[in-house]
JSON list of C-alpha atoms in Angstrom, two decimals:
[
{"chain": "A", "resi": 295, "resn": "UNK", "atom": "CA", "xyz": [269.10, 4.87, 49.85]},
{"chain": "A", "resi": 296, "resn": "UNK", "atom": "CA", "xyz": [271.14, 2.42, 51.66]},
{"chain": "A", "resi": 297, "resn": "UNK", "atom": "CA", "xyz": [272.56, -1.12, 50.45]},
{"chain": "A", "resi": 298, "resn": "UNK", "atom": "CA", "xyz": [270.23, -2.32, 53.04]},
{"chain": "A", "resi": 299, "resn": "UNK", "atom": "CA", "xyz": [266.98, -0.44, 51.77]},
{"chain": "A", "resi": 300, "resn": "UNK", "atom": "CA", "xyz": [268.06, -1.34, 47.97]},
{"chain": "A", "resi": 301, "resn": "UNK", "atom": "CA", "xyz": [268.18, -5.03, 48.69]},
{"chain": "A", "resi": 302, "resn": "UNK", "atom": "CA", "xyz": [265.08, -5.27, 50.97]},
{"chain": "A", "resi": 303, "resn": "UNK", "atom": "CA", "xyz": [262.95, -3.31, 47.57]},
{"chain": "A", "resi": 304, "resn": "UNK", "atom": "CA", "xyz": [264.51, -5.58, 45.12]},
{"chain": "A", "resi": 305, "resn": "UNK", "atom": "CA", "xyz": [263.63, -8.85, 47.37]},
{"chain": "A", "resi": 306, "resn": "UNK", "atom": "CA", "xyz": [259.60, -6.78, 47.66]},
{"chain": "A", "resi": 307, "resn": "UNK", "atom": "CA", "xyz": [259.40, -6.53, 44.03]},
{"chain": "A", "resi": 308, "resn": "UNK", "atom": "CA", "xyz": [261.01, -9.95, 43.15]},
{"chain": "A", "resi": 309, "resn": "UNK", "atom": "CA", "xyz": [258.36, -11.68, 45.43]},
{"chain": "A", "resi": 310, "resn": "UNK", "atom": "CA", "xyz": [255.76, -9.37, 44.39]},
{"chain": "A", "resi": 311, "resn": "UNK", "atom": "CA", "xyz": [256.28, -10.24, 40.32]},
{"chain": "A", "resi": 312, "resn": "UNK", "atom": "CA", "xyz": [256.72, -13.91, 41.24]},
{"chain": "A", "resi": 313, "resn": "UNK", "atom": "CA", "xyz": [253.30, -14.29, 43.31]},
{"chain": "A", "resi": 314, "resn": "UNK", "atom": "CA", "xyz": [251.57, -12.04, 40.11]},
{"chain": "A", "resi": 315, "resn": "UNK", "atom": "CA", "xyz": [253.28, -14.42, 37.59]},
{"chain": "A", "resi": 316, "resn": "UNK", "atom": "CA", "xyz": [252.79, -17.93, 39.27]},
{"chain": "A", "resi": 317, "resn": "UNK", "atom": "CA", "xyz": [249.20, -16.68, 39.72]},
{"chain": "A", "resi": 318, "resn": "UNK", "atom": "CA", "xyz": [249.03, -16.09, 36.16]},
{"chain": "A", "resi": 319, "resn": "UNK", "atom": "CA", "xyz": [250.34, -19.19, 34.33]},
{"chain": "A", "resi": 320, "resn": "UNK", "atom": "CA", "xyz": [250.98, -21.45, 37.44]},
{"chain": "A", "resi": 321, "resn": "UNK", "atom": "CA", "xyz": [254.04, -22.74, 38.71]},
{"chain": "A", "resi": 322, "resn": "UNK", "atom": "CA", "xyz": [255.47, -25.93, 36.80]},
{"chain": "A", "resi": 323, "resn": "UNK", "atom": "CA", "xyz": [254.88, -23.20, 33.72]},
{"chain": "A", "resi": 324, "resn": "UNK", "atom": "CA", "xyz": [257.57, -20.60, 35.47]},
{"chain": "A", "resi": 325, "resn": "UNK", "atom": "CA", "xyz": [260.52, -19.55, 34.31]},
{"chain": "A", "resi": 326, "resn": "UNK", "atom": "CA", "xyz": [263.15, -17.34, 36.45]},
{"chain": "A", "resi": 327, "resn": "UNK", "atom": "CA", "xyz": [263.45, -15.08, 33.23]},
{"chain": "A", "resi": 328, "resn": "UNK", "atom": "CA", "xyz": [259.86, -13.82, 33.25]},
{"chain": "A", "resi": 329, "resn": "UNK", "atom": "CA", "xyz": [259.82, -12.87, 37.08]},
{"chain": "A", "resi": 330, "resn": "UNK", "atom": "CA", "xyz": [263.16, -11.33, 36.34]},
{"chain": "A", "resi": 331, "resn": "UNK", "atom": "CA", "xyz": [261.53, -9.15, 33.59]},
{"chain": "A", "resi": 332, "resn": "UNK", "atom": "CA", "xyz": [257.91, -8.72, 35.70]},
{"chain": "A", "resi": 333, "resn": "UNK", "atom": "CA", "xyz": [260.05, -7.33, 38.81]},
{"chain": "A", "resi": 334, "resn": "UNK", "atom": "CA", "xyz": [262.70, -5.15, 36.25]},
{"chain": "A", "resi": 335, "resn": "UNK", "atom": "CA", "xyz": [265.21, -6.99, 37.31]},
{"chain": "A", "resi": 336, "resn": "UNK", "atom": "CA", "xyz": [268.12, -8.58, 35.85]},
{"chain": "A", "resi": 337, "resn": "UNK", "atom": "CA", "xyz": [268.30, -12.72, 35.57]},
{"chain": "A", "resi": 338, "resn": "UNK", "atom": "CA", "xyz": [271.76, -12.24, 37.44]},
{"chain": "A", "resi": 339, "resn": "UNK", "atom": "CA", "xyz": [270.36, -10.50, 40.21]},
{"chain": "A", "resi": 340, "resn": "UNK", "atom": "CA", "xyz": [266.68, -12.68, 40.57]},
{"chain": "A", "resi": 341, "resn": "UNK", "atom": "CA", "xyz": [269.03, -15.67, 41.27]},
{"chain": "A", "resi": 342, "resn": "UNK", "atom": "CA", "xyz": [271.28, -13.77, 43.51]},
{"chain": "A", "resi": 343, "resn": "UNK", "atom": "CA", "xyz": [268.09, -13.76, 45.77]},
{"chain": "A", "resi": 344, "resn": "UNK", "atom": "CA", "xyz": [266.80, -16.81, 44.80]},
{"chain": "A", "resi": 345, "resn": "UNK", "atom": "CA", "xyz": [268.79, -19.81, 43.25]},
{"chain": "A", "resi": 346, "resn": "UNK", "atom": "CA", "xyz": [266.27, -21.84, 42.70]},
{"chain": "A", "resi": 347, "resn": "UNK", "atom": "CA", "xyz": [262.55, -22.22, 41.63]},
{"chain": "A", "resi": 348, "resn": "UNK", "atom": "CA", "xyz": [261.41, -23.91, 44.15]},
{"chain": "A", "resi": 349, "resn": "UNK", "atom": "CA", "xyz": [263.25, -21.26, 46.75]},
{"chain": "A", "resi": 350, "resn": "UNK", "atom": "CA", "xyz": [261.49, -18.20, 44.75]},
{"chain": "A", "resi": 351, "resn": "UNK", "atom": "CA", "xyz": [257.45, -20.35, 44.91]},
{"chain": "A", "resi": 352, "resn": "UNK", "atom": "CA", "xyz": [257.86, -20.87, 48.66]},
{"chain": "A", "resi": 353, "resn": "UNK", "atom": "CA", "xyz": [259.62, -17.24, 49.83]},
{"chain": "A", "resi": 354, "resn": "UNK", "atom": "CA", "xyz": [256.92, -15.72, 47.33]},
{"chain": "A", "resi": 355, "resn": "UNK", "atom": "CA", "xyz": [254.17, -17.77, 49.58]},
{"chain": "A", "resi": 356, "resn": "UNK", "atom": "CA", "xyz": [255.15, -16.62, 53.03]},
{"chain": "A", "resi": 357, "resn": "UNK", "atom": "CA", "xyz": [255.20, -12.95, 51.62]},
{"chain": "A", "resi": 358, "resn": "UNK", "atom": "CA", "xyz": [251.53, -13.38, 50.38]},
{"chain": "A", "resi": 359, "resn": "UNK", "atom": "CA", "xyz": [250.34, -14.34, 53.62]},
{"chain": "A", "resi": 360, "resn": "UNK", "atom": "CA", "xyz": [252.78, -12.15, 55.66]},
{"chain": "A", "resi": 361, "resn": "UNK", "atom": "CA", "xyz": [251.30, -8.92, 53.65]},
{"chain": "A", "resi": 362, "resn": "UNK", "atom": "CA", "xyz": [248.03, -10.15, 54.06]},
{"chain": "A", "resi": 363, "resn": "UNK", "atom": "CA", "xyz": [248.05, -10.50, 57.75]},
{"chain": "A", "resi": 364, "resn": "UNK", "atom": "CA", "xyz": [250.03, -7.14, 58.68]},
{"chain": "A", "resi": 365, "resn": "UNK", "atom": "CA", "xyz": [247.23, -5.73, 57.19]},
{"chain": "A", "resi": 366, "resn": "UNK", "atom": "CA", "xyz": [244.63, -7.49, 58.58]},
{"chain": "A", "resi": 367, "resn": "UNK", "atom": "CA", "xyz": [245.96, -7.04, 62.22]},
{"chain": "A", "resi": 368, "resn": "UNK", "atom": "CA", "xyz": [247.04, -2.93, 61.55]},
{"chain": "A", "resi": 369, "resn": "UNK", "atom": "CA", "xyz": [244.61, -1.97, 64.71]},
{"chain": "A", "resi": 370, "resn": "UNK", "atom": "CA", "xyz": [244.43, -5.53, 66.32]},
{"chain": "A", "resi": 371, "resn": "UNK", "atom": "CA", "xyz": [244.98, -3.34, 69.94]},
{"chain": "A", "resi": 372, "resn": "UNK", "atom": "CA", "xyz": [242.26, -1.17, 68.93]},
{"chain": "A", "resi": 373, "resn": "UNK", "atom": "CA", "xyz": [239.74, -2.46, 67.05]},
{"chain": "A", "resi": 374, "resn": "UNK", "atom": "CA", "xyz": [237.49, -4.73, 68.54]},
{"chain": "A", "resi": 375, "resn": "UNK", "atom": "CA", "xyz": [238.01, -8.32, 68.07]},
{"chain": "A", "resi": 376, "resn": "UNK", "atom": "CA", "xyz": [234.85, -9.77, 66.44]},
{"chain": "A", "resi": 377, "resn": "UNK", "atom": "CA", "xyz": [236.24, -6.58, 63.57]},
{"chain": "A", "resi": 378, "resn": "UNK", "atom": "CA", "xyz": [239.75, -8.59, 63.28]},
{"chain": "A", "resi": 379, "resn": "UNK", "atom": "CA", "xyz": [238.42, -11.45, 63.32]},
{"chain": "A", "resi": 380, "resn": "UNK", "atom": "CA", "xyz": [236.07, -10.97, 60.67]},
{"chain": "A", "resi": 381, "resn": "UNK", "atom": "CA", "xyz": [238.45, -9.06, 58.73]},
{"chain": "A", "resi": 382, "resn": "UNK", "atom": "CA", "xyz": [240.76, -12.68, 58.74]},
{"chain": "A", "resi": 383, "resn": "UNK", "atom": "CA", "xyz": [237.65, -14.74, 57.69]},
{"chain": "A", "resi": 384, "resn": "UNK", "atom": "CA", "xyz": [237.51, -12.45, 54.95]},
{"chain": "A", "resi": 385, "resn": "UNK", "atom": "CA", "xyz": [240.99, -12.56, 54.00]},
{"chain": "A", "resi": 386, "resn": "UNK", "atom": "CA", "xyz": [240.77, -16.40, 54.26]},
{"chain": "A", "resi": 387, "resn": "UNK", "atom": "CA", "xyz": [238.97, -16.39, 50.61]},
{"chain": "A", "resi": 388, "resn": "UNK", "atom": "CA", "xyz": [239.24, -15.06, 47.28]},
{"chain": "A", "resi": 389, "resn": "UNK", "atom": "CA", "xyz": [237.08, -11.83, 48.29]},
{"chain": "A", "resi": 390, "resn": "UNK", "atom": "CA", "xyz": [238.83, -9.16, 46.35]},
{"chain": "A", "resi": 391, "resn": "UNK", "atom": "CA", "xyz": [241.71, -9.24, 43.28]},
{"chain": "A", "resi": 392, "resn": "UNK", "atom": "CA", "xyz": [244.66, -9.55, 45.23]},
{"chain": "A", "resi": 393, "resn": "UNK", "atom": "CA", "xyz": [243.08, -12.12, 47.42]},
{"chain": "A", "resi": 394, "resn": "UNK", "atom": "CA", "xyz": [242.08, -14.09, 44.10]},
{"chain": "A", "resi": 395, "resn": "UNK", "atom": "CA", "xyz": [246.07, -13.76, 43.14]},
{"chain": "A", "resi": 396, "resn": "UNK", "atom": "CA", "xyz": [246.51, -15.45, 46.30]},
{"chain": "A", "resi": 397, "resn": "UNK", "atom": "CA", "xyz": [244.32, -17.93, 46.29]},
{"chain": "A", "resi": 398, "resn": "UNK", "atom": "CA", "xyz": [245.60, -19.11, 42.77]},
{"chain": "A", "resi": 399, "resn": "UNK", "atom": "CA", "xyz": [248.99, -19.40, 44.57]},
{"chain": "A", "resi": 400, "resn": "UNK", "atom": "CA", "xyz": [247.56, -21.79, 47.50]},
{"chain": "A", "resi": 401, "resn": "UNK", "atom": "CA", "xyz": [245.89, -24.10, 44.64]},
{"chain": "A", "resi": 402, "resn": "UNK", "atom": "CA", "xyz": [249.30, -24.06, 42.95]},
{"chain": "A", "resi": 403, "resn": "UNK", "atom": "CA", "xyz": [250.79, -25.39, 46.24]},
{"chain": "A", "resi": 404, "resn": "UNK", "atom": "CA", "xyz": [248.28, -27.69, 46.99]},
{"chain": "A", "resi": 405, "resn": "UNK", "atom": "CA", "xyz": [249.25, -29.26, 43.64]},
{"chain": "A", "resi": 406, "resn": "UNK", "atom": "CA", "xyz": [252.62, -29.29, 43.89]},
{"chain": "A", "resi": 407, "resn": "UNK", "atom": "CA", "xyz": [252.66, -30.44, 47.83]},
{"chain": "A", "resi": 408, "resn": "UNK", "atom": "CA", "xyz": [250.78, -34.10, 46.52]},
{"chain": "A", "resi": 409, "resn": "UNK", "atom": "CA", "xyz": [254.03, -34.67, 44.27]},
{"chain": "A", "resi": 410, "resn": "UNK", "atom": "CA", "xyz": [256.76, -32.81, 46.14]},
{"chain": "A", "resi": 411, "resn": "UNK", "atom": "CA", "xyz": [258.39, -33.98, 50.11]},
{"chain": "A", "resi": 412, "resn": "UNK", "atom": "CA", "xyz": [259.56, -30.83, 50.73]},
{"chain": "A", "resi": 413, "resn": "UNK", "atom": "CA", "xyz": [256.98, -28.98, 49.32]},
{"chain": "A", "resi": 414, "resn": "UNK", "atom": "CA", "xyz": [254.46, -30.71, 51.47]},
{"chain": "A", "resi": 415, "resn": "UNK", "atom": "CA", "xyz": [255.74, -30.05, 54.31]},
{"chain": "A", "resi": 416, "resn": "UNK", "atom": "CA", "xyz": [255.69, -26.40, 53.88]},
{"chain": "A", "resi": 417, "resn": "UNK", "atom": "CA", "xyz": [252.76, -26.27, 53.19]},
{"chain": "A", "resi": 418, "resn": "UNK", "atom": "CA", "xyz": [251.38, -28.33, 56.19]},
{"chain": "A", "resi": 419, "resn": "UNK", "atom": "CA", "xyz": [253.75, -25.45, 58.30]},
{"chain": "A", "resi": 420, "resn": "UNK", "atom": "CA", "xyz": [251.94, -22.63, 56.59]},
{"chain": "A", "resi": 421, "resn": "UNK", "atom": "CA", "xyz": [248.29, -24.36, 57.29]},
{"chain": "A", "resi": 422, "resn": "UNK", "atom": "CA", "xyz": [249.70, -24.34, 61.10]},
{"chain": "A", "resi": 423, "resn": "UNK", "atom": "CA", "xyz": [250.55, -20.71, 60.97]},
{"chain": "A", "resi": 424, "resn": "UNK", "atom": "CA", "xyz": [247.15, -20.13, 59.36]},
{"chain": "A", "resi": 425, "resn": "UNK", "atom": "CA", "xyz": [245.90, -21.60, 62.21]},
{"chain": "A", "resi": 426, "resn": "UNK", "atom": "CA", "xyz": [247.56, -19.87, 64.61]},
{"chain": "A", "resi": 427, "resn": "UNK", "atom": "CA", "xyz": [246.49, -16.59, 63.16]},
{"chain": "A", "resi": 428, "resn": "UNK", "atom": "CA", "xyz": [242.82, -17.76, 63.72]},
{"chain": "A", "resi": 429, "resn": "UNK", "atom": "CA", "xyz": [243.29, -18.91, 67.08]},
{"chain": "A", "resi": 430, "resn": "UNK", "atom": "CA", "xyz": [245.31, -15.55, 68.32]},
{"chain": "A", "resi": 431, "resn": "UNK", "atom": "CA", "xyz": [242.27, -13.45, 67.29]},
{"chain": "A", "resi": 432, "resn": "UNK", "atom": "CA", "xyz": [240.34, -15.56, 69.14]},
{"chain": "A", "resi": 433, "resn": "UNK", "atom": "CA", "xyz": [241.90, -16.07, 71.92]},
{"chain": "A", "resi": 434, "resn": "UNK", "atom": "CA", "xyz": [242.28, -12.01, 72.28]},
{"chain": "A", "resi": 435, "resn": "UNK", "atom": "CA", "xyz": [238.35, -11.70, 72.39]},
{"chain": "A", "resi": 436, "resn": "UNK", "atom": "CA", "xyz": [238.28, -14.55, 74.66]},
{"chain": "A", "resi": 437, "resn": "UNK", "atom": "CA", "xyz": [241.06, -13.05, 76.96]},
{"chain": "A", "resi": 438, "resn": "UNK", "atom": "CA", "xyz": [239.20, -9.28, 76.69]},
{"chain": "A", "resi": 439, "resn": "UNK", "atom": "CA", "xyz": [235.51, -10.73, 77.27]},
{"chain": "A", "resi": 440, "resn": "UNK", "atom": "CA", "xyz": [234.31, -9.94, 73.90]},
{"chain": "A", "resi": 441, "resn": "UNK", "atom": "CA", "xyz": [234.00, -13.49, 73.20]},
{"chain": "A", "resi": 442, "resn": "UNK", "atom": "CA", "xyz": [232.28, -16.56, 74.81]},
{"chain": "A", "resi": 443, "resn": "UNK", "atom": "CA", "xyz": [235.03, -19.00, 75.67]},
{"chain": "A", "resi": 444, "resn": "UNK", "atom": "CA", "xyz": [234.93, -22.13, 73.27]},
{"chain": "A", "resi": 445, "resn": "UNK", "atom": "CA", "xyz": [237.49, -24.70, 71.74]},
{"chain": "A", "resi": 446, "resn": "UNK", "atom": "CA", "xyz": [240.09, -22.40, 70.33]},
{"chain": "A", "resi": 447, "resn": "UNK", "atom": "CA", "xyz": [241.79, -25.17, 68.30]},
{"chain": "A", "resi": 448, "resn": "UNK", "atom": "CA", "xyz": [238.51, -26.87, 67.38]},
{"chain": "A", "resi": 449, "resn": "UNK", "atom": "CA", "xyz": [236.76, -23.61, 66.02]},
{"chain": "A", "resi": 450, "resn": "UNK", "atom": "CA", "xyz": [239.99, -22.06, 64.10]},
{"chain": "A", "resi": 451, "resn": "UNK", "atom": "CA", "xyz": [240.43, -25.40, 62.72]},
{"chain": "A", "resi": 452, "resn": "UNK", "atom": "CA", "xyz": [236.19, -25.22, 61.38]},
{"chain": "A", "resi": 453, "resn": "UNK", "atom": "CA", "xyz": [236.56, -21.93, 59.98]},
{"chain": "A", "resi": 454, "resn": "UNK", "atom": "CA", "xyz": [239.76, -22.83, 58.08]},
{"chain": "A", "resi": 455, "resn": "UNK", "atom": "CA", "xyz": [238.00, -25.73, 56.50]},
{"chain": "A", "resi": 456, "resn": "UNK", "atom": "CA", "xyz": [234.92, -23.81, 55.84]},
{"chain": "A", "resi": 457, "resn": "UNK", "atom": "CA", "xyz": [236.89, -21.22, 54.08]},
{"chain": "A", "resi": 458, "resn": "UNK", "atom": "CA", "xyz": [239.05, -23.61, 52.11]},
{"chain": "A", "resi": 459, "resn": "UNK", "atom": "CA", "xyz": [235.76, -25.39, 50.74]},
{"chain": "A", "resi": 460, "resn": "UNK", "atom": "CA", "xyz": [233.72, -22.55, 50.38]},
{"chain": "A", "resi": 461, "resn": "UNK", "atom": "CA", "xyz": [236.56, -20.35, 48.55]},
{"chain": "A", "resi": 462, "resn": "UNK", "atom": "CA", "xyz": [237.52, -23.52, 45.95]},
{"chain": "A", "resi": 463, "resn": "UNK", "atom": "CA", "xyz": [233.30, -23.29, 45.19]},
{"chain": "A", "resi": 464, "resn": "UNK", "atom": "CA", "xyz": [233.99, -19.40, 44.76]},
{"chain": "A", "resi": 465, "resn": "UNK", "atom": "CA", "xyz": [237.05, -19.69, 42.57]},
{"chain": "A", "resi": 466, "resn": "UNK", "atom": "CA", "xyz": [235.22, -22.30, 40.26]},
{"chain": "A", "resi": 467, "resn": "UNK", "atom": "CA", "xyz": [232.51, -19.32, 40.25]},
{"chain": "A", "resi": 468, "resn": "UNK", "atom": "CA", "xyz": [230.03, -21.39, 41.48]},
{"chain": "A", "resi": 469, "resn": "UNK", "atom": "CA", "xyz": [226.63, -20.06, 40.47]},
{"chain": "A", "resi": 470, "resn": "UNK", "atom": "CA", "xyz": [224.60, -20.98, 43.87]},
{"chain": "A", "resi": 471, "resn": "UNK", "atom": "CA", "xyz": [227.28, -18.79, 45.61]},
{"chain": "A", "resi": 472, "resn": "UNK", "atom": "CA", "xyz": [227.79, -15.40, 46.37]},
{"chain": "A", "resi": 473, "resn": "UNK", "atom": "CA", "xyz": [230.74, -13.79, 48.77]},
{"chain": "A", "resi": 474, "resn": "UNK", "atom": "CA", "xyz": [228.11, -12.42, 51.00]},
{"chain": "A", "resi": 475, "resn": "UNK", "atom": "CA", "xyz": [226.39, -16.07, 51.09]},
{"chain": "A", "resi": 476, "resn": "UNK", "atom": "CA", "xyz": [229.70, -17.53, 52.01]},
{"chain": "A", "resi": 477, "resn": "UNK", "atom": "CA", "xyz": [231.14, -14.85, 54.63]},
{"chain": "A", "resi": 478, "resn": "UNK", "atom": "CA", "xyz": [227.12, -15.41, 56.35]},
{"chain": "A", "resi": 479, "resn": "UNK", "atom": "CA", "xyz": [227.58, -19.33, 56.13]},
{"chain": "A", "resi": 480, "resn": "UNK", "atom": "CA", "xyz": [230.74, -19.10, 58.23]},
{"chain": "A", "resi": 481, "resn": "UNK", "atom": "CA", "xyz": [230.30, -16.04, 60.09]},
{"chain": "A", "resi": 482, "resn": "UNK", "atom": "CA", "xyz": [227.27, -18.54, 61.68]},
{"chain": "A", "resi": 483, "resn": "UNK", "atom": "CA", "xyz": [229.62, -20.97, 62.56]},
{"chain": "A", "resi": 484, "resn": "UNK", "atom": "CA", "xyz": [231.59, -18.03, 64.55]},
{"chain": "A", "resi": 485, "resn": "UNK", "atom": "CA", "xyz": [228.67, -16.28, 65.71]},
{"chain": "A", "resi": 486, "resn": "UNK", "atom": "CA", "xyz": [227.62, -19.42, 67.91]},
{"chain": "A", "resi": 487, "resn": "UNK", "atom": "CA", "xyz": [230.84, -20.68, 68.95]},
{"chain": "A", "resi": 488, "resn": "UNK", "atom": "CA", "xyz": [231.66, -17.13, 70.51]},
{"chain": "A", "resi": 489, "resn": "UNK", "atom": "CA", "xyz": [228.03, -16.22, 71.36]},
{"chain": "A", "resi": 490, "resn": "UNK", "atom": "CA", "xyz": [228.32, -13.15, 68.90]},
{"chain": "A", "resi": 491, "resn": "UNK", "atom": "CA", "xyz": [225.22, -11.42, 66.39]},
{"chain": "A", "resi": 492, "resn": "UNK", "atom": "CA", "xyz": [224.49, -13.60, 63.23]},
{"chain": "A", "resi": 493, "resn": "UNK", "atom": "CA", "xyz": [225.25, -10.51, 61.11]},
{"chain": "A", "resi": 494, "resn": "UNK", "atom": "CA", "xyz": [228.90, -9.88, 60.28]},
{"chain": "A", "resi": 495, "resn": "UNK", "atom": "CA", "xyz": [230.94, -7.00, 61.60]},
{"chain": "A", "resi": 496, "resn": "UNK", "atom": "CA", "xyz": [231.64, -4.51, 59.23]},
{"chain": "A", "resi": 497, "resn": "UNK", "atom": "CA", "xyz": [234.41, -1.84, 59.64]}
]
């Protein structure tokens, strides 16, 4: 295995231990040692990655959504776009346990960006890549005549808030909620924006 190869797996594992242990017992709770000892990893070595706390919470964020939306977009040439699309509304709330780890993570930084400059900002930045992520998937259905054309901006910027208010409700375990409620409520909103069936698309 190259140097190359060894440091890219070390950085995968760091990030991966931090996001499982911020989840866990939140962020202002963290201490370098126990992602050190979550990824097998020396103490030297986590801070030859990352010096700082603050450098680990926000490289561990962008890797959450990164991984999320590789996989979400695996077949985006392929598959047909009301499928991606659907597939990102999904992975837009705490539907399954990984996407509960990372929805632990976003509460931590909504926290932390109400106290925190710098912390604020990046989070505002990731919101606009969020967005963007919407907006591309819809744009391709638009752009392939799968879709009705609409207000991009205005709809990605809906089902974002939708999704952030519905998946808080879902997190609290809200009992007038279900998943399948939620993913209807906003698949609705979709639906008629893009002149698409009520029922959402399965795989």
């Amino acid at each position: 295995m190259s140097t190359k190869v060894r440091t890219a797996d070390t950085r995968e594992r760091i990030l991966t231990a931090a996001c499982e242990v911020i989840a866990d017992i939140g962020f202002e709770k963290i201490r370098m040692r126990m992602v050190a000892e979550r990824a097998g990893v020396s103490t030297a070595l986590l801070h030859y990655h990352f010096d700082t706390r603050e450098k680990l919470f926000t490289e561990a964020m962008t890797h959450s959504f990164a991984n999320t939306a590789v996989d979400v977009e695996r077949d985006a040439e392929s598959a047909p776009a009301a499928v991606i699309l659907a597939r990102i509304v999904r992975n837009l709330l705490p539907s399954d346990p990984q996407l509960h780890q990372d929805w632990k993570l976003w509460q931590e930084l909504w926290v932390r960006a109400l106290r925190d400059e710098t912390t604020r900002v990046f989070a505002v930045d990731l919101y606009a890549q969020l967005h963007a992520w919407v907006s591309d998937a819809v744009r391709r259905g638009i752009e392939t005549g799968e879709f009705t054309p609409t207000d991009v901006d205005g709809l990605s910027t809906l089902v974002l808030s939708l999704c952030d208010g519905y998946g808080i409700r879902l997190m609290l375990r809200d009992p007038t909620l279900t998943l399948d409620m939620v993913l209807a409520a906003v698949w609705r909103h979709v639906s008629t924006a893009l002149g698409l069936p009520e029922a959402v698309p399965t795989e």
